[in-house]
């Protein structure tokens, strides 16, 4: 049995759309015929259960992490999408896994019988050790400078930890004041793997507690998510966006901002 391809859905800045991307990406991979587990690893504000209208769980990813329960026992089937879900549990105190917990968890997760494991996370990262669990991280950003600069910082953490990453630009409205995709690619020094539009289907689907992709596959947002899933469907074990070998230093404002952040 091949190991699952584990994808971390992440951002450095909060509220950019990680949970929405995680839910819909998982749903569309499932619709392509893959076995998919969706994990809520946001220990601060778990929101997958909220978005999908699931009852509050007593056991979830945190309890699995702490070794209190086997992952298989904490996974629940979601009949509307066919996904398996390992939900988050709400707690007053922030949970930060220690190295022993991380080392015990990783083989348990890798043994699970899924093609893809999509992991929704809280902004930033809690423990660098956990990053070695993943085959890849998707960094979600919006087309704004503050969000992108935070994304670049996270990309540098991943580079240091040797975790492959790709960039997803969400909530694109194609307005003049937004960063263009080519500006974003210049700063990221790589191609963007997915451009997801701002789309009313998202809040509508949230209100109905179903993924946007299940509500209307023809909506703009759903089509874009579907294109991303087709890329991953074919290339689960390989790099998705190839390095473009651009001049790393560049010129003008963007290079200045990179230097300001001490990135190069
Ligand atoms: N493409 C989109 N079009 C319209 N609304 C969107 C889109 N993506 C996300 N949203 C909205 O943005 C809000 C934040 O989304 P979401 O909860 O997925 O962000 P997040 O990055 O997971 O936040 P947090 O950092 O708090 O976990 C939600 O209200 C969601 O409906
Ligand atoms: Mg979230």
Coordinates of N, CA and C and ligand atoms in Angstrom, one line a residue, residues 15 17-20 40 42 45-47 51 120-123, ligand 2:
X15 N -7.3 34.1 8.2 CA -8.5 34.5 7.5 C -8.4 34.6 6.0
X17 N -8.5 32.1 3.8 CA -9.4 31.1 3.2 C -8.8 29.7 3.2
X18 N -7.9 29.4 4.2 CA -7.3 28.0 4.3 C -8.4 27.0 4.5
X19 N -9.3 27.2 5.4 CA -10.3 26.1 5.7 C -11.2 25.9 4.5
X20 N -11.6 27.0 3.8 CA -12.5 26.9 2.6 C -11.7 26.1 1.5
X40 N -8.7 18.4 10.5 CA -8.7 19.8 11.1 C -7.6 19.9 12.1
X42 N -6.4 22.8 13.1 CA -6.4 24.2 13.7 C -6.8 24.0 15.2
X45 N -8.8 27.6 16.5 CA -10.2 27.8 16.0 C -10.6 26.7 15.0
X46 N -10.8 25.5 15.4 CA -11.2 24.5 14.4 C -12.5 24.9 13.7
X47 N -12.5 24.9 12.4 CA -13.7 25.4 11.8 C -14.3 24.4 10.7
X51 N -18.1 24.7 9.4 CA -18.4 24.9 8.0 C -19.3 23.8 7.4
X120 N -6.0 21.0 7.2 CA -6.2 22.4 7.5 C -5.5 22.8 8.7
X121 N -4.8 23.9 8.7 CA -4.0 24.3 9.9 C -4.4 25.8 10.3
X122 N -3.9 26.1 11.5 CA -4.0 27.5 12.0 C -2.9 28.3 11.4
X123 N -3.0 29.7 11.4 CA -2.0 30.5 10.8 C -0.6 30.2 11.4
Ligands
LIG2 MG1 -9.3 28.2 9.1

